Amino acid sequence: MAESFDISKKVYDAEDIQKLLGIGRTKAYEFLDEVYKKQEPFRVIKIGKVYRIPCKPFEKWLCGE
């Protein structure tokens, strides 16, 4: 069964990114850590060990904008 996302969300978490990209947990965290260090192609916020990704910039990147 497909899981739906709350469209009113302002940020995604690592689990959301994992599901949206269809990758495993380890790869999702490796990817987010790499993006966090560069802050491109979209912004990643890290609070302790928790990642938060603003939805709009991520979605623009995902759509190739």
PDB file of N, CA and C in Angstrom:
ATOM      1  N   MET A   1       0.838  -1.167   0.000  1.00  0.00           N
ATOM      2  CA  MET A   1       0.000   0.000   0.000  1.00  0.00           C
ATOM      3  C   MET A   1       0.895   1.245   0.000  1.00  0.00           C
ATOM      4  N   ALA A   2       0.596   2.192  -0.875  1.00  0.00           N
ATOM      5  CA  ALA A   2       1.370   3.433  -0.963  1.00  0.00           C
ATOM      6  C   ALA A   2       1.050   4.328   0.223  1.00  0.00           C
ATOM      7  N   GLU A   3       2.097   4.927   0.760  1.00  0.00           N
ATOM      8  CA  GLU A   3       1.922   5.832   1.888  1.00  0.00           C
ATOM      9  C   GLU A   3       1.790   7.246   1.357  1.00  0.00           C
ATOM     10  N   SER A   4       0.869   8.012   1.887  1.00  0.00           N
ATOM     11  CA  SER A   4       0.686   9.381   1.415  1.00  0.00           C
ATOM     12  C   SER A   4       1.478  10.341   2.285  1.00  0.00           C
ATOM     13  N   PHE A   5       1.823  11.472   1.706  1.00  0.00           N
ATOM     14  CA  PHE A   5       2.562  12.496   2.420  1.00  0.00           C
ATOM     15  C   PHE A   5       1.636  13.664   2.705  1.00  0.00           C
ATOM     16  N   ASP A   6       1.856  14.322   3.817  1.00  0.00           N
ATOM     17  CA  ASP A   6       1.084  15.500   4.197  1.00  0.00           C
ATOM     18  C   ASP A   6       1.580  16.669   3.355  1.00  0.00           C
ATOM     19  N   ILE A   7       0.757  17.158   2.431  1.00  0.00           N
ATOM     20  CA  ILE A   7       1.200  18.223   1.528  1.00  0.00           C
ATOM     21  C   ILE A   7       1.386  19.553   2.239  1.00  0.00           C
ATOM     22  N   SER A   8       0.936  19.667   3.469  1.00  0.00           N
ATOM     23  CA  SER A   8       1.124  20.909   4.207  1.00  0.00           C
ATOM     24  C   SER A   8       2.471  20.946   4.927  1.00  0.00           C
ATOM     25  N   LYS A   9       3.250  19.871   4.786  1.00  0.00           N
ATOM     26  CA  LYS A   9       4.563  19.826   5.421  1.00  0.00           C
ATOM     27  C   LYS A   9       5.458  20.929   4.884  1.00  0.00           C
ATOM     28  N   LYS A  10       6.286  21.475   5.746  1.00  0.00           N
ATOM     29  CA  LYS A  10       7.261  22.485   5.344  1.00  0.00           C
ATOM     30  C   LYS A  10       8.636  21.864   5.176  1.00  0.00           C
ATOM     31  N   VAL A  11       8.879  20.755   5.902  1.00  0.00           N
ATOM     32  CA  VAL A  11      10.174  20.062   5.808  1.00  0.00           C
ATOM     33  C   VAL A  11       9.965  18.558   5.728  1.00  0.00           C
ATOM     34  N   TYR A  12      10.892  17.914   5.049  1.00  0.00           N
ATOM     35  CA  TYR A  12      10.932  16.453   5.007  1.00  0.00           C
ATOM     36  C   TYR A  12      11.956  15.981   6.023  1.00  0.00           C
ATOM     37  N   ASP A  13      11.804  14.739   6.471  1.00  0.00           N
ATOM     38  CA  ASP A  13      12.845  14.126   7.286  1.00  0.00           C
ATOM     39  C   ASP A  13      13.550  13.065   6.443  1.00  0.00           C
ATOM     40  N   ALA A  14      14.538  12.420   7.007  1.00  0.00           N
ATOM     41  CA  ALA A  14      15.341  11.446   6.259  1.00  0.00           C
ATOM     42  C   ALA A  14      14.485  10.293   5.720  1.00  0.00           C
ATOM     43  N   GLU A  15      13.510   9.872   6.490  1.00  0.00           N
ATOM     44  CA  GLU A  15      12.636   8.775   6.060  1.00  0.00           C
ATOM     45  C   GLU A  15      11.808   9.189   4.836  1.00  0.00           C
ATOM     46  N   ASP A  16      11.340  10.427   4.821  1.00  0.00           N
ATOM     47  CA  ASP A  16      10.597  10.934   3.663  1.00  0.00           C
ATOM     48  C   ASP A  16      11.478  10.915   2.412  1.00  0.00           C
ATOM     49  N   ILE A  17      12.715  11.391   2.554  1.00  0.00           N
ATOM     50  CA  ILE A  17      13.649  11.439   1.423  1.00  0.00           C
ATOM     51  C   ILE A  17      13.923  10.024   0.930  1.00  0.00           C
ATOM     52  N   GLN A  18      14.117   9.121   1.855  1.00  0.00           N
ATOM     53  CA  GLN A  18      14.350   7.716   1.510  1.00  0.00           C
ATOM     54  C   GLN A  18      13.209   7.175   0.656  1.00  0.00           C
ATOM     55  N   LYS A  19      11.982   7.424   1.069  1.00  0.00           N
ATOM     56  CA  LYS A  19      10.820   6.928   0.335  1.00  0.00           C
ATOM     57  C   LYS A  19      10.650   7.630  -1.009  1.00  0.00           C
ATOM     58  N   LEU A  20      10.843   8.943  -1.023  1.00  0.00           N
ATOM     59  CA  LEU A  20      10.674   9.704  -2.266  1.00  0.00           C
ATOM     60  C   LEU A  20      11.695   9.298  -3.326  1.00  0.00           C
ATOM     61  N   LEU A  21      12.916   8.989  -2.887  1.00  0.00           N
ATOM     62  CA  LEU A  21      13.967   8.616  -3.841  1.00  0.00           C
ATOM     63  C   LEU A  21      14.052   7.108  -4.078  1.00  0.00           C
ATOM     64  N   GLY A  22      13.358   6.336  -3.259  1.00  0.00           N
ATOM     65  CA  GLY A  22      13.378   4.886  -3.422  1.00  0.00           C
ATOM     66  C   GLY A  22      14.730   4.278  -3.121  1.00  0.00           C
ATOM     67  N   ILE A  23      15.384   4.780  -2.075  1.00  0.00           N
ATOM     68  CA  ILE A  23      16.698   4.269  -1.685  1.00  0.00           C
ATOM     69  C   ILE A  23      16.638   3.749  -0.256  1.00  0.00           C
ATOM     70  N   GLY A  24      17.659   3.022   0.138  1.00  0.00           N
ATOM     71  CA  GLY A  24      17.716   2.470   1.488  1.00  0.00           C
ATOM     72  C   GLY A  24      18.079   3.514   2.521  1.00  0.00           C
ATOM     73  N   ARG A  25      17.930   3.123   3.767  1.00  0.00           N
ATOM     74  CA  ARG A  25      18.183   4.032   4.890  1.00  0.00           C
ATOM     75  C   ARG A  25      19.629   4.523   4.911  1.00  0.00           C
ATOM     76  N   THR A  26      20.574   3.608   4.768  1.00  0.00           N
ATOM     77  CA  THR A  26      21.988   3.981   4.804  1.00  0.00           C
ATOM     78  C   THR A  26      22.329   4.949   3.689  1.00  0.00           C
ATOM     79  N   LYS A  27      21.872   4.669   2.479  1.00  0.00           N
ATOM     80  CA  LYS A  27      22.143   5.554   1.335  1.00  0.00           C
ATOM     81  C   LYS A  27      21.495   6.914   1.539  1.00  0.00           C
ATOM     82  N   ALA A  28      20.302   6.946   2.106  1.00  0.00           N
ATOM     83  CA  ALA A  28      19.614   8.216   2.349  1.00  0.00           C
ATOM     84  C   ALA A  28      20.430   9.081   3.298  1.00  0.00           C
ATOM     85  N   TYR A  29      20.925   8.493   4.384  1.00  0.00           N
ATOM     86  CA  TYR A  29      21.720   9.262   5.342  1.00  0.00           C
ATOM     87  C   TYR A  29      23.064   9.678   4.755  1.00  0.00           C
ATOM     88  N   GLU A  30      23.699   8.820   3.960  1.00  0.00           N
ATOM     89  CA  GLU A  30      24.955   9.189   3.292  1.00  0.00           C
ATOM     90  C   GLU A  30      24.720  10.366   2.346  1.00  0.00           C
ATOM     91  N   PHE A  31      23.645  10.290   1.572  1.00  0.00           N
ATOM     92  CA  PHE A  31      23.300  11.350   0.625  1.00  0.00           C
ATOM     93  C   PHE A  31      23.028  12.663   1.358  1.00  0.00           C
ATOM     94  N   LEU A  32      22.225  12.614   2.412  1.00  0.00           N
ATOM     95  CA  LEU A  32      21.891  13.828   3.150  1.00  0.00           C
ATOM     96  C   LEU A  32      23.117  14.435   3.830  1.00  0.00           C
ATOM     97  N   ASP A  33      24.015  13.603   4.317  1.00  0.00           N
ATOM     98  CA  ASP A  33      25.241  14.109   4.925  1.00  0.00           C
ATOM     99  C   ASP A  33      26.105  14.828   3.892  1.00  0.00           C
ATOM    100  N   GLU A  34      26.196  14.251   2.696  1.00  0.00           N
ATOM    101  CA  GLU A  34      26.960  14.866   1.611  1.00  0.00           C
ATOM    102  C   GLU A  34      26.340  16.205   1.192  1.00  0.00           C
ATOM    103  N   VAL A  35      25.034  16.234   1.033  1.00  0.00           N
ATOM    104  CA  VAL A  35      24.343  17.470   0.652  1.00  0.00           C
ATOM    105  C   VAL A  35      24.466  18.507   1.766  1.00  0.00           C
ATOM    106  N   TYR A  36      24.387  18.071   3.019  1.00  0.00           N
ATOM    107  CA  TYR A  36      24.518  18.987   4.157  1.00  0.00           C
ATOM    108  C   TYR A  36      25.877  19.690   4.127  1.00  0.00           C
ATOM    109  N   LYS A  37      26.925  18.950   3.838  1.00  0.00           N
ATOM    110  CA  LYS A  37      28.278  19.520   3.810  1.00  0.00           C
ATOM    111  C   LYS A  37      28.430  20.564   2.706  1.00  0.00           C
ATOM    112  N   LYS A  38      27.820  20.315   1.551  1.00  0.00           N
ATOM    113  CA  LYS A  38      27.928  21.232   0.403  1.00  0.00           C
ATOM    114  C   LYS A  38      26.819  22.282   0.365  1.00  0.00           C
ATOM    115  N   GLN A  39      25.674  21.956   0.970  1.00  0.00           N
ATOM    116  CA  GLN A  39      24.463  22.785   0.910  1.00  0.00           C
ATOM    117  C   GLN A  39      24.003  23.004  -0.530  1.00  0.00           C
ATOM    118  N   GLU A  40      24.253  22.031  -1.355  1.00  0.00           N
ATOM    119  CA  GLU A  40      23.714  22.025  -2.709  1.00  0.00           C
ATOM    120  C   GLU A  40      23.588  20.592  -3.164  1.00  0.00           C
ATOM    121  N   PRO A  41      22.665  20.250  -3.970  1.00  0.00           N
ATOM    122  CA  PRO A  41      21.812  21.073  -4.819  1.00  0.00           C
ATOM    123  C   PRO A  41      20.579  21.633  -4.115  1.00  0.00           C
ATOM    124  N   PHE A  42      20.405  21.341  -2.829  1.00  0.00           N
ATOM    125  CA  PHE A  42      19.318  21.912  -2.037  1.00  0.00           C
ATOM    126  C   PHE A  42      19.808  22.028  -0.595  1.00  0.00           C
ATOM    127  N   ARG A  43      19.064  22.734   0.218  1.00  0.00           N
ATOM    128  CA  ARG A  43      19.456  22.997   1.596  1.00  0.00           C
ATOM    129  C   ARG A  43      19.074  21.846   2.517  1.00  0.00           C
ATOM    130  N   VAL A  44      19.976  21.509   3.430  1.00  0.00           N
ATOM    131  CA  VAL A  44      19.712  20.494   4.445  1.00  0.00           C
ATOM    132  C   VAL A  44      20.050  21.101   5.805  1.00  0.00           C
ATOM    133  N   ILE A  45      19.140  20.961   6.742  1.00  0.00           N
ATOM    134  CA  ILE A  45      19.333  21.438   8.104  1.00  0.00           C
ATOM    135  C   ILE A  45      19.609  20.227   8.981  1.00  0.00           C
ATOM    136  N   LYS A  46      20.644  20.336   9.809  1.00  0.00           N
ATOM    137  CA  LYS A  46      20.972  19.231  10.704  1.00  0.00           C
ATOM    138  C   LYS A  46      20.911  19.746  12.135  1.00  0.00           C
ATOM    139  N   ILE A  47      20.114  19.082  12.951  1.00  0.00           N
ATOM    140  CA  ILE A  47      19.976  19.423  14.360  1.00  0.00           C
ATOM    141  C   ILE A  47      20.386  18.176  15.140  1.00  0.00           C
ATOM    142  N   GLY A  48      21.584  18.210  15.684  1.00  0.00           N
ATOM    143  CA  GLY A  48      22.126  17.003  16.311  1.00  0.00           C
ATOM    144  C   GLY A  48      22.351  15.963  15.229  1.00  0.00           C
ATOM    145  N   LYS A  49      21.665  14.851  15.332  1.00  0.00           N
ATOM    146  CA  LYS A  49      21.764  13.797  14.320  1.00  0.00           C
ATOM    147  C   LYS A  49      20.545  13.772  13.399  1.00  0.00           C
ATOM    148  N   VAL A  50      19.654  14.738  13.575  1.00  0.00           N
ATOM    149  CA  VAL A  50      18.391  14.765  12.832  1.00  0.00           C
ATOM    150  C   VAL A  50      18.504  15.697  11.633  1.00  0.00           C
ATOM    151  N   TYR A  51      18.102  15.198  10.465  1.00  0.00           N
ATOM    152  CA  TYR A  51      18.110  15.985   9.243  1.00  0.00           C
ATOM    153  C   TYR A  51      16.709  16.491   8.944  1.00  0.00           C
ATOM    154  N   ARG A  52      16.628  17.741   8.482  1.00  0.00           N
ATOM    155  CA  ARG A  52      15.378  18.313   7.996  1.00  0.00           C
ATOM    156  C   ARG A  52      15.680  18.988   6.669  1.00  0.00           C
ATOM    157  N   ILE A  53      14.815  18.742   5.695  1.00  0.00           N
ATOM    158  CA  ILE A  53      15.012  19.239   4.343  1.00  0.00           C
ATOM    159  C   ILE A  53      13.796  20.070   3.955  1.00  0.00           C
ATOM    160  N   PRO A  54      13.981  21.378   3.702  1.00  0.00           N
ATOM    161  CA  PRO A  54      12.850  22.197   3.266  1.00  0.00           C
ATOM    162  C   PRO A  54      12.227  21.612   1.991  1.00  0.00           C
ATOM    163  N   CYS A  55      10.928  21.473   1.976  1.00  0.00           N
ATOM    164  CA  CYS A  55      10.225  20.799   0.884  1.00  0.00           C
ATOM    165  C   CYS A  55      10.398  21.463  -0.477  1.00  0.00           C
ATOM    166  N   LYS A  56      10.167  22.768  -0.551  1.00  0.00           N
ATOM    167  CA  LYS A  56      10.158  23.437  -1.857  1.00  0.00           C
ATOM    168  C   LYS A  56      11.487  23.317  -2.594  1.00  0.00           C
ATOM    169  N   PRO A  57      12.639  23.623  -1.964  1.00  0.00           N
ATOM    170  CA  PRO A  57      13.911  23.473  -2.696  1.00  0.00           C
ATOM    171  C   PRO A  57      14.181  22.018  -3.116  1.00  0.00           C
ATOM    172  N   PHE A  58      13.820  21.063  -2.235  1.00  0.00           N
ATOM    173  CA  PHE A  58      14.020  19.654  -2.581  1.00  0.00           C
ATOM    174  C   PHE A  58      13.152  19.265  -3.773  1.00  0.00           C
ATOM    175  N   GLU A  59      11.902  19.682  -3.769  1.00  0.00           N
ATOM    176  CA  GLU A  59      10.990  19.339  -4.853  1.00  0.00           C
ATOM    177  C   GLU A  59      11.419  19.978  -6.168  1.00  0.00           C
ATOM    178  N   LYS A  60      11.945  21.214  -6.115  1.00  0.00           N
ATOM    179  CA  LYS A  60      12.481  21.855  -7.321  1.00  0.00           C
ATOM    180  C   LYS A  60      13.624  21.035  -7.874  1.00  0.00           C
ATOM    181  N   TRP A  61      14.538  20.603  -6.999  1.00  0.00           N
ATOM    182  CA  TRP A  61      15.676  19.786  -7.429  1.00  0.00           C
ATOM    183  C   TRP A  61      15.183  18.464  -8.015  1.00  0.00           C
ATOM    184  N   LEU A  62      14.228  17.845  -7.370  1.00  0.00           N
ATOM    185  CA  LEU A  62      13.697  16.563  -7.823  1.00  0.00           C
ATOM    186  C   LEU A  62      13.047  16.674  -9.204  1.00  0.00           C
ATOM    187  N   CYS A  63      12.425  17.821  -9.484  1.00  0.00           N
ATOM    188  CA  CYS A  63      11.762  18.052 -10.775  1.00  0.00           C
ATOM    189  C   CYS A  63      12.722  18.612 -11.827  1.00  0.00           C
ATOM    190  N   GLY A  64      13.968  18.845 -11.436  1.00  0.00           N
ATOM    191  CA  GLY A  64      14.961  19.312 -12.394  1.00  0.00           C
ATOM    192  C   GLY A  64      14.921  20.810 -12.662  1.00  0.00           C
ATOM    193  N   GLU A  65      14.353  21.552 -11.766  1.00  0.00           N
ATOM    194  CA  GLU A  65      14.258  23.008 -11.960  1.00  0.00           C
ATOM    195  C   GLU A  65      15.504  23.709 -11.469  1.00  0.00           C
TER     196      GLU A  65
END
